[in-house]
Short mmCIF file of C-alpha atoms in Angstrom, two decimals:
data_model
loop_
_atom_site.label_atom_id
_atom_site.label_comp_id
_atom_site.label_asym_id
_atom_site.label_seq_id
_atom_site.Cartn_x
_atom_site.Cartn_y
_atom_site.Cartn_z
CA UNK A 1 29.64 -5.20 -37.69
CA UNK A 2 28.24 -2.41 -35.48
CA UNK A 3 25.92 -1.37 -38.29
CA UNK A 4 24.60 -4.94 -38.53
CA UNK A 5 23.92 -5.06 -34.80
CA UNK A 6 22.17 -1.64 -34.84
CA UNK A 7 20.11 -2.69 -37.91
CA UNK A 8 19.06 -6.01 -36.28
CA UNK A 9 18.22 -4.21 -32.98
CA UNK A 10 16.09 -1.67 -34.82
CA UNK A 11 14.29 -4.44 -36.70
CA UNK A 12 13.57 -6.34 -33.46
CA UNK A 13 12.30 -3.18 -31.72
CA UNK A 14 10.00 -2.42 -34.70
CA UNK A 15 8.63 -5.95 -34.64
CA UNK A 16 8.01 -5.74 -30.87
CA UNK A 17 6.20 -2.42 -31.30
CA UNK A 18 3.96 -3.89 -34.01
CA UNK A 19 3.16 -6.96 -31.87
CA UNK A 20 2.37 -4.77 -28.89
CA UNK A 21 -0.02 -2.52 -30.77
CA UNK A 22 -1.75 -5.16 -32.98
CA UNK A 23 -3.85 -6.72 -30.17
CA UNK A 24 -5.15 -3.29 -29.12
CA UNK A 25 -6.21 -2.48 -32.63
CA UNK A 26 -7.89 -5.86 -32.94
CA UNK A 27 -9.87 -5.36 -29.71
CA UNK A 28 -10.88 -1.90 -30.70
CA UNK A 29 -12.00 -3.06 -34.13
CA UNK A 30 -14.00 -5.92 -32.56
CA UNK A 31 -15.66 -3.50 -30.11
CA UNK A 32 -16.60 -1.15 -32.92
CA UNK A 33 -18.03 -3.99 -35.03
CA UNK A 34 -20.11 -5.23 -32.08
CA UNK A 35 -21.56 -1.77 -31.58
CA UNK A 36 -19.67 -1.16 -28.34
CA UNK A 37 -18.52 2.48 -28.30
CA UNK A 38 -14.85 2.88 -27.59
CA UNK A 39 -14.38 5.78 -25.14
CA UNK A 40 -11.27 7.74 -24.50
CA UNK A 41 -10.17 6.92 -20.91
CA UNK A 42 -9.76 10.62 -20.11
CA UNK A 43 -13.27 11.36 -21.35
CA UNK A 44 -14.55 8.50 -19.21
CA UNK A 45 -12.95 10.11 -16.16
CA UNK A 46 -14.45 13.46 -17.02
CA UNK A 47 -17.89 11.87 -17.42
CA UNK A 48 -17.61 10.04 -14.08
CA UNK A 49 -16.37 13.22 -12.45
CA UNK A 50 -19.32 15.17 -13.84
CA UNK A 51 -21.73 12.67 -12.25
CA UNK A 52 -19.93 12.79 -8.90
CA UNK A 53 -19.84 16.61 -9.05
CA UNK A 54 -23.59 16.73 -9.68
CA UNK A 55 -24.29 14.37 -6.77
CA UNK A 56 -21.81 15.63 -4.21
CA UNK A 57 -20.55 19.11 -5.05
CA UNK A 58 -23.14 21.08 -7.02
CA UNK A 59 -25.32 21.86 -4.05
CA UNK A 60 -22.57 24.17 -2.70
CA UNK A 61 -20.48 24.96 -5.73
CA UNK A 62 -23.39 25.36 -8.15
CA UNK A 63 -24.37 23.35 -11.23
CA UNK A 64 -21.87 25.26 -13.42
CA UNK A 65 -19.04 25.29 -10.82
CA UNK A 66 -19.92 28.74 -9.57
CA UNK A 67 -22.48 29.80 -7.06
CA UNK A 68 -23.06 33.58 -6.93
CA UNK A 69 -23.74 35.05 -3.56
CA UNK A 70 -22.01 32.33 -1.58
CA UNK A 71 -18.57 31.87 -0.10
CA UNK A 72 -17.71 29.04 -2.45
CA UNK A 73 -15.07 29.79 -5.06
CA UNK A 74 -15.64 29.67 -8.81
CA UNK A 75 -14.13 26.24 -9.58
CA UNK A 76 -13.64 27.20 -13.19
CA UNK A 77 -10.82 29.48 -11.95
CA UNK A 78 -9.24 26.83 -9.76
CA UNK A 79 -5.47 26.72 -10.42
CA UNK A 80 -3.97 23.86 -12.43
CA UNK A 81 -2.76 22.19 -9.26
CA UNK A 82 -4.04 18.66 -8.81
CA UNK A 83 -2.26 18.19 -5.46
CA UNK A 84 -3.92 21.27 -4.00
CA UNK A 85 -7.28 20.16 -5.34
CA UNK A 86 -7.00 16.63 -3.91
CA UNK A 87 -5.82 17.98 -0.52
CA UNK A 88 -8.71 20.46 -0.37
CA UNK A 89 -11.28 17.83 -1.24
CA UNK A 90 -9.92 15.28 1.21
CA UNK A 91 -9.22 17.72 4.16
CA UNK A 92 -11.80 20.44 3.58
CA UNK A 93 -11.03 24.14 3.63
CA UNK A 94 -11.04 26.75 6.39
CA UNK A 95 -13.84 24.94 8.34
CA UNK A 96 -16.19 26.00 5.56
CA UNK A 97 -15.79 23.12 3.14
CA UNK A 98 -16.15 19.74 4.87
CA UNK A 99 -13.57 17.01 4.30
CA UNK A 100 -14.59 14.32 1.82
CA UNK A 101 -11.80 11.77 2.38
CA UNK A 102 -14.17 9.33 4.19
CA UNK A 103 -16.90 9.78 1.64
CA UNK A 104 -15.21 9.86 -1.79
CA UNK A 105 -12.84 7.17 -3.13
CA UNK A 106 -9.49 8.00 -4.64
CA UNK A 107 -10.98 7.25 -8.12
CA UNK A 108 -13.92 9.58 -7.48
CA UNK A 109 -11.56 12.37 -6.46
CA UNK A 110 -9.36 11.75 -9.52
CA UNK A 111 -12.47 11.85 -11.73
CA UNK A 112 -13.62 15.06 -10.05
CA UNK A 113 -10.23 16.63 -10.89
CA UNK A 114 -10.57 15.47 -14.50
CA UNK A 115 -13.98 17.14 -14.70
CA UNK A 116 -13.00 20.39 -12.95
CA UNK A 117 -9.80 20.75 -14.90
CA UNK A 118 -11.64 20.14 -18.17
CA UNK A 119 -13.92 23.10 -17.41
CA UNK A 120 -11.19 25.52 -16.39
CA UNK A 121 -11.51 28.98 -17.86
CA UNK A 122 -8.50 30.08 -19.93
#
């Protein structure tokens, strides 16, 4: 009897999984047929972050995330620490980097992190 219950439960879970994934595949196929590119959400964040970086950060940190001859750090070497990054962006740093909490939205800061962390040097 226990085997029957386990078998039926597994079958139900498999059916639910298929029903949950099928609409996503259908939408993706429809988008591809209509010529709408389907973009990875992480890549979209990186792309938005790159735009925000170019507009708001590159004048101090440089176009390639380093600016020789200045006090700004090489952002390609920034530690893999999102909390530290967000705090620094929001609050500024050592009275040298201004705070951006009132200028950048949470999404913009998240996208900046996606961009910066994607360019991190190994």
